[in-house]
Short mmCIF file of C-alpha atoms and ligand atoms in Angstrom, two decimals:
data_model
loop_
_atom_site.label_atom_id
_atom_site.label_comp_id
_atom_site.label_asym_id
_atom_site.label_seq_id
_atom_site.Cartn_x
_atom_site.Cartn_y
_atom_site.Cartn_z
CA UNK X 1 105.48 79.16 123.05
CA UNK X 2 104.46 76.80 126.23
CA UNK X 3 106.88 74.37 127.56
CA UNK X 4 107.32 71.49 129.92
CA UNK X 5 109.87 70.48 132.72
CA UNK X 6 110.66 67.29 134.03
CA UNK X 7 113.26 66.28 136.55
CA UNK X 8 115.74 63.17 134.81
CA UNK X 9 118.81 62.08 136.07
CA UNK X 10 118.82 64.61 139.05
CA UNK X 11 118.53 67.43 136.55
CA UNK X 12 115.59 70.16 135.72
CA UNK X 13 115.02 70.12 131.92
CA UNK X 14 112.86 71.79 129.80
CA UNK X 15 111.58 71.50 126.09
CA UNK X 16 108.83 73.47 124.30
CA UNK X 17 105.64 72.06 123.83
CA UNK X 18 103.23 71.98 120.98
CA UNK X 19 99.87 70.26 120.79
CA UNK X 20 97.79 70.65 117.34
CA UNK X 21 94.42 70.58 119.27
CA UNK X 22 95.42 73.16 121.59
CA UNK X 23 95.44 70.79 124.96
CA UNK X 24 97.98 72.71 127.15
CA UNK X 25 100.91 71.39 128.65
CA UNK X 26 101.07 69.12 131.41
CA UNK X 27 102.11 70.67 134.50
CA UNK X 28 103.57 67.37 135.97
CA UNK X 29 105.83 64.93 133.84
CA UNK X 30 106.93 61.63 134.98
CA UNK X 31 110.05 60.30 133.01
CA UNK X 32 108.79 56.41 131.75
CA UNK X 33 110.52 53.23 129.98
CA UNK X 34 109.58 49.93 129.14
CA UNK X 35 109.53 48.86 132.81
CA UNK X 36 106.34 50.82 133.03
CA UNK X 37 103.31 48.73 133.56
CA UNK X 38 100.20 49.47 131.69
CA UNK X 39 97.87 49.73 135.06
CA UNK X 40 100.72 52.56 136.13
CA UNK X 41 100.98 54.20 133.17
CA UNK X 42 97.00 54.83 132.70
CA UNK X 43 96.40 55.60 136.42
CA UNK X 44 99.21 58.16 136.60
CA UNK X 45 97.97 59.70 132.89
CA UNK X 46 94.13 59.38 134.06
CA UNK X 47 94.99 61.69 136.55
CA UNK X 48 96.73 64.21 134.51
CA UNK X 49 100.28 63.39 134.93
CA UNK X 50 102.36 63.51 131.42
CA UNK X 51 104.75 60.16 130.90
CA UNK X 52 107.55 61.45 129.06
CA UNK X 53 108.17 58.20 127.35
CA UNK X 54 112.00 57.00 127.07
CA UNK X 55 112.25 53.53 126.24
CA UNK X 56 111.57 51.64 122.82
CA UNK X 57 109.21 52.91 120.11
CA UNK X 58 107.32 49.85 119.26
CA UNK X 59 106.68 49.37 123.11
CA UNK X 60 104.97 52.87 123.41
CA UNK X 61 102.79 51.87 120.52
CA UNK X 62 101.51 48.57 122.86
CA UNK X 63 101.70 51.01 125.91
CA UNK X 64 99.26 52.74 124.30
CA UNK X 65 97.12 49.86 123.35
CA UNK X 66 97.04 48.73 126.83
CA UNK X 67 95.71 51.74 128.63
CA UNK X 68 93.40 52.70 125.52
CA UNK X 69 91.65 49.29 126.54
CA UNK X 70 91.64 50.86 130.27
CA UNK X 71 89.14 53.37 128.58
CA UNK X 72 85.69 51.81 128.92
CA UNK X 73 82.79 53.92 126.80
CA UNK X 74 79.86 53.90 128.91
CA UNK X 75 77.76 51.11 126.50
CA UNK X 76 73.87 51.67 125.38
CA UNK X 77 72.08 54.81 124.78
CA UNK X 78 70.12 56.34 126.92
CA UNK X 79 68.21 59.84 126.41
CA UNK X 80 67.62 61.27 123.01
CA UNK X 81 70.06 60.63 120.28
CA UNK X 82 71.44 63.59 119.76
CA UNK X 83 72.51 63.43 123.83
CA UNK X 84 74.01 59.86 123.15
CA UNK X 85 75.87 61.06 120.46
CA UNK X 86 77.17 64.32 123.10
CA UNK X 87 78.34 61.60 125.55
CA UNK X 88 80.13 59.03 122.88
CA UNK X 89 81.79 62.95 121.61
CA UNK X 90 82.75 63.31 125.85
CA UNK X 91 84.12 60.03 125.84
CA UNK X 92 86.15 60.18 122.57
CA UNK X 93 87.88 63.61 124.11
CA UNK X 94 88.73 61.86 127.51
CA UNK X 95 90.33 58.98 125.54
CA UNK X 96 92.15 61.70 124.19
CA UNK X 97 93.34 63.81 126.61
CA UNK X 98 93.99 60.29 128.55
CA UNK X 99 96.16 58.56 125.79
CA UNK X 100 97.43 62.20 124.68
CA UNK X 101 99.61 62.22 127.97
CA UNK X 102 102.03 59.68 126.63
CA UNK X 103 104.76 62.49 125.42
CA UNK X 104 108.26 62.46 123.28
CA UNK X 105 110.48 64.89 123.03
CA UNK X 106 111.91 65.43 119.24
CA UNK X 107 115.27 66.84 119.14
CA UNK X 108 116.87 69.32 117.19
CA UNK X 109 115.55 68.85 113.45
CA UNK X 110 113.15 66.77 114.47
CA UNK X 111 115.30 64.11 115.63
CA UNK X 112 113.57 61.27 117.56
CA UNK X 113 116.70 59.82 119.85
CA UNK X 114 114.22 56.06 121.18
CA UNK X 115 115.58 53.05 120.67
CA UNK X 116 113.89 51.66 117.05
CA UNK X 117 112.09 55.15 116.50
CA UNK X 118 111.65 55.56 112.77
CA UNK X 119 113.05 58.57 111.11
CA UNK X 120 110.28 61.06 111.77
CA UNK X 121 111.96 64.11 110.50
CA UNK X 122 110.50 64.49 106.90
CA UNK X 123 107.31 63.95 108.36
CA UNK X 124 107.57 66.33 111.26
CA UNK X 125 109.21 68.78 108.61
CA UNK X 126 105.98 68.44 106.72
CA UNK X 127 103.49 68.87 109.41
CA UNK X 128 105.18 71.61 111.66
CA UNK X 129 107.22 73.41 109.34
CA UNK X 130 111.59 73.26 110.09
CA UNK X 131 112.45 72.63 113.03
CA UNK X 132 113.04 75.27 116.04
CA UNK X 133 114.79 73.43 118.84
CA UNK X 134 113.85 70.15 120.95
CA UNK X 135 109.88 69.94 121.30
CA UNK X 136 107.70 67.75 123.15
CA UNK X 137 104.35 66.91 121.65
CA UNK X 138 101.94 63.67 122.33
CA UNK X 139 102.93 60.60 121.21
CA UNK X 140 98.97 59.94 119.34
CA UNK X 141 100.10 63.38 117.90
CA UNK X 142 103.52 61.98 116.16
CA UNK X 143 100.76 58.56 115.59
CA UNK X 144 99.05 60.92 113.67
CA UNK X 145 101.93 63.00 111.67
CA UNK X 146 103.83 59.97 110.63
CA UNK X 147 100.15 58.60 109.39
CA UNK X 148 99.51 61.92 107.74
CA UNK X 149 103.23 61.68 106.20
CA UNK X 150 102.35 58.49 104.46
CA UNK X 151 99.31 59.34 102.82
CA UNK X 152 101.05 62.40 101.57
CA UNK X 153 103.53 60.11 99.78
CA UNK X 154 100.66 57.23 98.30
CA UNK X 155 98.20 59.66 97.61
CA UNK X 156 94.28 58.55 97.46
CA UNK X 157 93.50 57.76 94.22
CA UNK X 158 89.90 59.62 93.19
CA UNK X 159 88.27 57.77 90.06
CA UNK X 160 86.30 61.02 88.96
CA UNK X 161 90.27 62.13 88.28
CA UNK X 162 91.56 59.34 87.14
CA UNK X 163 94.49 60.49 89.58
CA UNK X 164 95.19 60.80 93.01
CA UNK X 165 95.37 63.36 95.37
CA UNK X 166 98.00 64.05 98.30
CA UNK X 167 96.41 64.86 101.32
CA UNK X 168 98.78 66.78 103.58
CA UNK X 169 98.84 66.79 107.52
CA UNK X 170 95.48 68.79 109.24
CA UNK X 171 93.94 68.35 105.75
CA UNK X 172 90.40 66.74 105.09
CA UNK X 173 91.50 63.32 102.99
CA UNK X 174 88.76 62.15 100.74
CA UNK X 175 89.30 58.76 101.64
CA UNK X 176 85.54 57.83 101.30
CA UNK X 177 85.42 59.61 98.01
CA UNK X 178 81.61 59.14 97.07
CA UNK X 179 80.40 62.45 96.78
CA UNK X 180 83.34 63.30 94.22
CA UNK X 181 81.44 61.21 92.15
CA UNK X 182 78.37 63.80 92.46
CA UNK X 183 80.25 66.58 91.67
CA UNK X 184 81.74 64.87 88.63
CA UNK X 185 78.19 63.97 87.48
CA UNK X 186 75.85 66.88 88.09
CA UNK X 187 74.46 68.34 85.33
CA UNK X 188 76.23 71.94 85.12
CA UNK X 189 74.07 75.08 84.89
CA UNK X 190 72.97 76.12 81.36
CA UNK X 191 74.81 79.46 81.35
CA UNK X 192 77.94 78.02 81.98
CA UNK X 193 78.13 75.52 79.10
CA UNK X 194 77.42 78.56 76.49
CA UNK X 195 78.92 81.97 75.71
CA UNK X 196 77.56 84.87 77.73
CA UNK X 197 75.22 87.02 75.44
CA UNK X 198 76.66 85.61 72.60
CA UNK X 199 80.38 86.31 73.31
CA UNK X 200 82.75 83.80 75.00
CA UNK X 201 83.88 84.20 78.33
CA UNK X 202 85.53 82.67 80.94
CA UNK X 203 83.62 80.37 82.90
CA UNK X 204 84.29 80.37 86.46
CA UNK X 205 83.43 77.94 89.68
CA UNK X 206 84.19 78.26 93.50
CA UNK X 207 85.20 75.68 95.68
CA UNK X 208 84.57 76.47 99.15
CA UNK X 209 86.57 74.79 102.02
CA UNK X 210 88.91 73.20 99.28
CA UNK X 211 90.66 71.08 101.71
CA UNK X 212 93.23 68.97 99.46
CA UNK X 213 91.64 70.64 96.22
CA UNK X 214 89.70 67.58 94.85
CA UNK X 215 86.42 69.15 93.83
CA UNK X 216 88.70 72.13 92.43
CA UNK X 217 90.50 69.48 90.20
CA UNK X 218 87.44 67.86 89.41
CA UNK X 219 85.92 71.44 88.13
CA UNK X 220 88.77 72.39 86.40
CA UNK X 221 88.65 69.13 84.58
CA UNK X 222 85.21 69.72 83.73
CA UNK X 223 86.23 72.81 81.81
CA UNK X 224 85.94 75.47 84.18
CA UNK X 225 88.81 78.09 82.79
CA UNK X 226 89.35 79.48 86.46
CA UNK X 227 88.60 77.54 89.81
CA UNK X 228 89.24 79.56 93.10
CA UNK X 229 89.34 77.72 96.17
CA UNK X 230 89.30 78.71 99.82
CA UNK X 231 89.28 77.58 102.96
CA UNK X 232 90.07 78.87 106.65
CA UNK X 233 92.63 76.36 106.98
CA UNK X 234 96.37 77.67 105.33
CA UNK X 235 97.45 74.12 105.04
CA UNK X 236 94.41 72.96 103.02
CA UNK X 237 95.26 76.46 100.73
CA UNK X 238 98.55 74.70 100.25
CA UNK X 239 98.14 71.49 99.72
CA UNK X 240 95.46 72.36 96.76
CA UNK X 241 97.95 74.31 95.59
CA UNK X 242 100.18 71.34 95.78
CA UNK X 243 97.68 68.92 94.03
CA UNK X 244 96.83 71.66 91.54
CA UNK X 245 100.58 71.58 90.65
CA UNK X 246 100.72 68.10 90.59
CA UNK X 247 97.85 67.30 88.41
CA UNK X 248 99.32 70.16 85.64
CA UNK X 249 95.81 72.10 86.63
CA UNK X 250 97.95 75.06 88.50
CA UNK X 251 97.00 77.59 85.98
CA UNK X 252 93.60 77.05 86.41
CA UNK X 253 93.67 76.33 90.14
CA UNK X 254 94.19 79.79 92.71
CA UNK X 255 93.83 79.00 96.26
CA UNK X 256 94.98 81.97 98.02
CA UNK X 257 91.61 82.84 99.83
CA UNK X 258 91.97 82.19 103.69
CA UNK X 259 87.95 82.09 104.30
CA UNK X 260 84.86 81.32 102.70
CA UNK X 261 83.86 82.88 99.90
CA UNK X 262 86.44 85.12 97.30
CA UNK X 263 85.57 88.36 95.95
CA UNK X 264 83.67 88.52 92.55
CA UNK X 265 81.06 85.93 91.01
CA UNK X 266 81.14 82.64 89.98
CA UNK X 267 78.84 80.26 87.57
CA UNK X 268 79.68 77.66 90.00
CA UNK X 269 79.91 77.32 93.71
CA UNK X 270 80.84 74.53 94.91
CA UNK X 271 80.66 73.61 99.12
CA UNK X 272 81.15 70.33 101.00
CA UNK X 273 80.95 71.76 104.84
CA UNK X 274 81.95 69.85 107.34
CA UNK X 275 78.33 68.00 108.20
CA UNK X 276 78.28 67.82 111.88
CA UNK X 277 77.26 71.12 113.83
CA UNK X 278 79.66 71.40 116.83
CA UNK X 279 82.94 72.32 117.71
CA UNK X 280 85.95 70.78 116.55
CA UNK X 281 88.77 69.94 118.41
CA UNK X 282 91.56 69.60 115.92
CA UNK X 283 92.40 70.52 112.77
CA UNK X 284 91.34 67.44 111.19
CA UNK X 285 87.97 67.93 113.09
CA UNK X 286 87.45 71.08 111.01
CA UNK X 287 86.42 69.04 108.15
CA UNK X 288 83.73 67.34 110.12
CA UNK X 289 82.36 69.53 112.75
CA UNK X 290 81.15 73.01 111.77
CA UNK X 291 80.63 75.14 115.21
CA UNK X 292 77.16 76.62 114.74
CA UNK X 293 76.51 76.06 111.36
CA UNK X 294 78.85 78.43 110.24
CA UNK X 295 79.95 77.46 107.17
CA UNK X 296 77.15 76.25 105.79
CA UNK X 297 74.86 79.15 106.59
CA UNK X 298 77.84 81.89 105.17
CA UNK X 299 77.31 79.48 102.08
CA UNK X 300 74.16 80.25 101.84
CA UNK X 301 73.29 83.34 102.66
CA UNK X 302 76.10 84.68 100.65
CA UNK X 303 75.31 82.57 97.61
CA UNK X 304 73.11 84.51 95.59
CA UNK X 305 75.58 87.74 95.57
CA UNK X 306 78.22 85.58 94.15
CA UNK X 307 76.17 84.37 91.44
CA UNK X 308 76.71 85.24 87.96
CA UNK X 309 73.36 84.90 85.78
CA UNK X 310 71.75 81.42 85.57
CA UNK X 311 74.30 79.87 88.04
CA UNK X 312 74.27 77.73 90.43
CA UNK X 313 74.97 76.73 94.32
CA UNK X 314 76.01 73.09 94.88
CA UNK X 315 75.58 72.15 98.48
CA UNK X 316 77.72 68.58 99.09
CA UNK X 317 76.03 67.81 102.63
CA UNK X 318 75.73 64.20 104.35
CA UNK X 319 72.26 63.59 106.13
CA UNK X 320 74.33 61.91 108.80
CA UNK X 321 73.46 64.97 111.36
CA UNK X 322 69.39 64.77 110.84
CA UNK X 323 70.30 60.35 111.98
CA UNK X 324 71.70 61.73 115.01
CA UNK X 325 69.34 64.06 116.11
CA UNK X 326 71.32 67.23 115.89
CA UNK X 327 69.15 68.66 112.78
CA UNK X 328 66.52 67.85 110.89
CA UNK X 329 65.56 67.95 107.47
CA UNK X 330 63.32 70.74 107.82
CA UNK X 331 66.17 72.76 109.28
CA UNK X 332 67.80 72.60 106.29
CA UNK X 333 64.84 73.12 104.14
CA UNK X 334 64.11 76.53 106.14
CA UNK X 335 67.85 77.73 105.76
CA UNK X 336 68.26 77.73 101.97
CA UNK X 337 64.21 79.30 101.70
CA UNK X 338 65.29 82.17 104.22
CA UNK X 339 68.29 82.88 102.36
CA UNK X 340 66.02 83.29 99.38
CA UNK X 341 67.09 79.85 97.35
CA UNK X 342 65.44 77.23 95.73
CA UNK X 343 65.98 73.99 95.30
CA UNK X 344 66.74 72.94 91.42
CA UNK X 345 67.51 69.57 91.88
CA UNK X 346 69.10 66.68 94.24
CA UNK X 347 71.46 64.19 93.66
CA UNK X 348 72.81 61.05 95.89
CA UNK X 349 74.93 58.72 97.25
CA UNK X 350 75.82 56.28 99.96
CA UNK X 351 78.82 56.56 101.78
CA UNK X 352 80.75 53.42 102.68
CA UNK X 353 82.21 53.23 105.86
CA UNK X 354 84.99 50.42 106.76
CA UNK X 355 84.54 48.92 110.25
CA UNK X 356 82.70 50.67 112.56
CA UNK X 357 83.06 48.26 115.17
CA UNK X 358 84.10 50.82 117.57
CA UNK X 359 80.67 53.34 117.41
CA UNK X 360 78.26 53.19 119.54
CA UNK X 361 74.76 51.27 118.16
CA UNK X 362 73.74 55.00 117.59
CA UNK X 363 76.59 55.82 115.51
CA UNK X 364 77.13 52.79 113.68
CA UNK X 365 72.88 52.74 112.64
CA UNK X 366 73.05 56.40 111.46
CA UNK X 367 76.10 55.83 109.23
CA UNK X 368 73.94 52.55 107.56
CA UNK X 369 71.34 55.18 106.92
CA UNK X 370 73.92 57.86 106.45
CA UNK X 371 73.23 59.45 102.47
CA UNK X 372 74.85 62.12 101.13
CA UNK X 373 73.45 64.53 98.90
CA UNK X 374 74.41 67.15 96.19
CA UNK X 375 71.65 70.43 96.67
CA UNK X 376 71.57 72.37 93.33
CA UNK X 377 70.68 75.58 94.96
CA UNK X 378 69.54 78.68 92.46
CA UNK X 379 68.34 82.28 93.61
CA UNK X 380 64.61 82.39 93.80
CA UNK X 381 64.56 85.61 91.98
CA UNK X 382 66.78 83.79 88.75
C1 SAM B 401 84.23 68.31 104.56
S1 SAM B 401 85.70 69.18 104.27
C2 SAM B 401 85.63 69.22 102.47
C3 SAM B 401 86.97 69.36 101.82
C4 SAM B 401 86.96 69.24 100.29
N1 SAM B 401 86.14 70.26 99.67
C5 SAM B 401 86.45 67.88 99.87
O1 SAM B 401 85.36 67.80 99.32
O2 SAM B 401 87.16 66.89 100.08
C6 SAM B 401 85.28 70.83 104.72
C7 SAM B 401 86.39 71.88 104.50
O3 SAM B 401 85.86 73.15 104.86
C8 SAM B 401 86.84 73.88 105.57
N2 SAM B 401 86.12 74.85 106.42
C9 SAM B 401 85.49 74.64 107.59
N3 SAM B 401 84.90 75.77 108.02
C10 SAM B 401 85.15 76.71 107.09
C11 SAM B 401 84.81 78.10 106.94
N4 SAM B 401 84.06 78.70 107.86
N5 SAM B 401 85.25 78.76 105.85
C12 SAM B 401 86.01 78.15 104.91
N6 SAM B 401 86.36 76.84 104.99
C13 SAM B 401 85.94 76.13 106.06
C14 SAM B 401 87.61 72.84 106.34
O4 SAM B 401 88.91 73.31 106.69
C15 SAM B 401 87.63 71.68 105.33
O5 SAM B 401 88.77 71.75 104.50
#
């Protein structure tokens, strides 16, 4: 593991360092308090210097504030939009790596010794499994954990469920929950609403990239005797398996697949890949960005030997990425016809989106026009 030193009260220390999106530890730390001036603080952390923050909580929340208002976004859009959208993605990583260089150290357990911290153990517990020693991570990081911590607790409630699901930390919330409602809706594929040649048998649905598990429950509600879900993140496997549990659906529910697709055939796949190609930067990013099409390509070219007789392929897929220029609906069209599919039907929605005053004009017109669609996707040769 990486760590950090600082110099404080005449003394070298050291602590471990962690960082979820990978950003490596600083190689200069300044110890800082509330006597730190906002100007100071985002000079020294524009320049790469780590402030290894030491005074009151609350005051490194309007620290941060300050010097995030430091960080002008170059306004306007010039070029094509996919290149506008590149630069507002450049900008949104500097503000990171900027505001990132605010830094705690937690303490033993997780223990957060700043004058009116909260208690950030449980959540810290939750997100970075128990506790190894003292550990210095980004204070936008803890932001984020003690964020993640509370959702876990008041769950998103999902109408198609009647229920809510707990969204743990690094897991893709369905907070704007629209496209649940297609998967509730679509009509499901003949074969899997009668007995196979005349004889019952278990009727069977993937969910790829489960993330918390929702469009698992949703199929397993919908009769499906056995829903597996994947996904190549281990804490989305777990926290389906934790929402699987909690909405008494474990028995139908396995999420034990660290990938894409499980072995065997389904009458059901289900697949809501991230919908932006390009490479993520965090966990959480994993959900949105997917780093040369990856995902949804492996869903589709693998979809028709996973297929049981008459099933079907339903692609979940926002059209948010043909707005912004980085592929078009032709693209798309081309993909599922060279990996031999057809297209049996399309449903939609529109996504809401709550305050987008900070995008860019580009952003903020492709989500109005933003609509998500579900693809049912059958093998040409069915
Ligand atoms: C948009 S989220 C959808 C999550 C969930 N199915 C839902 O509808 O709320 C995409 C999910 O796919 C997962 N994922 C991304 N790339 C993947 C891959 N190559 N294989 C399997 N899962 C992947 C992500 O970790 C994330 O959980």
């Amino acid at each position: 593991m990486s760590a950090i030193s600082w110099t404080e009260a005449d003394e070298t220390r050291t602590a471990a360092w962690h960082s979820e999106n990978a950003t490596p530890p600083p190689a200069e730390v300044h110890v800082a308090d509330d006597r730190m001036k906002a100007d100071t603080a985002y000079r020294l952390a524009a320049k790469g210097t780590a402030l290894l923050w030491r005074g009151d909580f609350h005051n490194a929340r309007q620290l941060l504030r300050a010097m995030d208002r430091r960080i002008r976004e170059p306004r306007g859009s010039q070029g094509t939009p996919a290149q506008t959208f590149y630069r507002h993605r450049q900008y949104r990583g500097h503000r990171a790596r900027v505001l990132g260089r605010l830094i705690v150290v937690l303490g033993d357990g997780y223990d957060l010794d700043l004058h009116r911290a909260p208690d950030v153990r449980q959540a810290c517990t939750e997100a970075y499994g128990p506790s190894t020693g003292p550990v210095a991570v980004a204070f936008t990081e803890l932001q984020g954990v003690l964020s993640a911590h509370q959702w876990r607790e008041k769950g998103v409630h999902i109408p198609a469920l009647d229920a809510s699901v707990h969204p743990h930390y690094g897991v893709f919330s369905p907070i704007r929950g629209e496209y649940i409602d297609l998967v509730a809706n679509a009509p499901l594929p003949d074969r899997t609403d009668t007995a196979f040649d005349g004889i019952a048998y278990d009727r069977v649905a993937f969910d790829l990239g489960t993330g918390t598990g929702v469009l698992a429950a949703v199929l397993a509600r919908r009769g499906f005797d056995r829903v597996e879900a994947t996904d190549v993140n281990p804490r989305a496997l777990a926290c389906a398996r934790d929402n699987a549990e909690r909405l008494g659906l474990a028995d139908r529910i396995a999420a034990t697949t660290t990938g894409l697709y499980p072995d065997g055939r389904a009458d059901l796949v289900v697949c809501n890949p991230p919908w932006l190609p390009g490479r993520p930067v965090s966990a959480v990013e994993g959900g949105v960005y997917d780093p040369d099409a990856a995902m949804l390509n492996g869903f589709l070219t693998g979809l028709t030997e996973h297929l049981r007789p008459g099933g079907e392929g339903w692609l979940v897929l926002s059209d948010l990425a043909e707005h912004l220029g980085l592929r078009t609906r032709t693209d798309l069209l081309d993909a599922i016809a060279s990996a031999g599919l057809t297209v049996a039907g399309r449903l939609e929605t529109r996504p809401t989106h709550p305050g987008p005053e900070r995008d860019p004009d580009l952003l903020a017109d492709a989500r109005r026009r933003e609509v998500t669609s579900l693809w049912r996707l059958r093998p040409e040769t069915a």
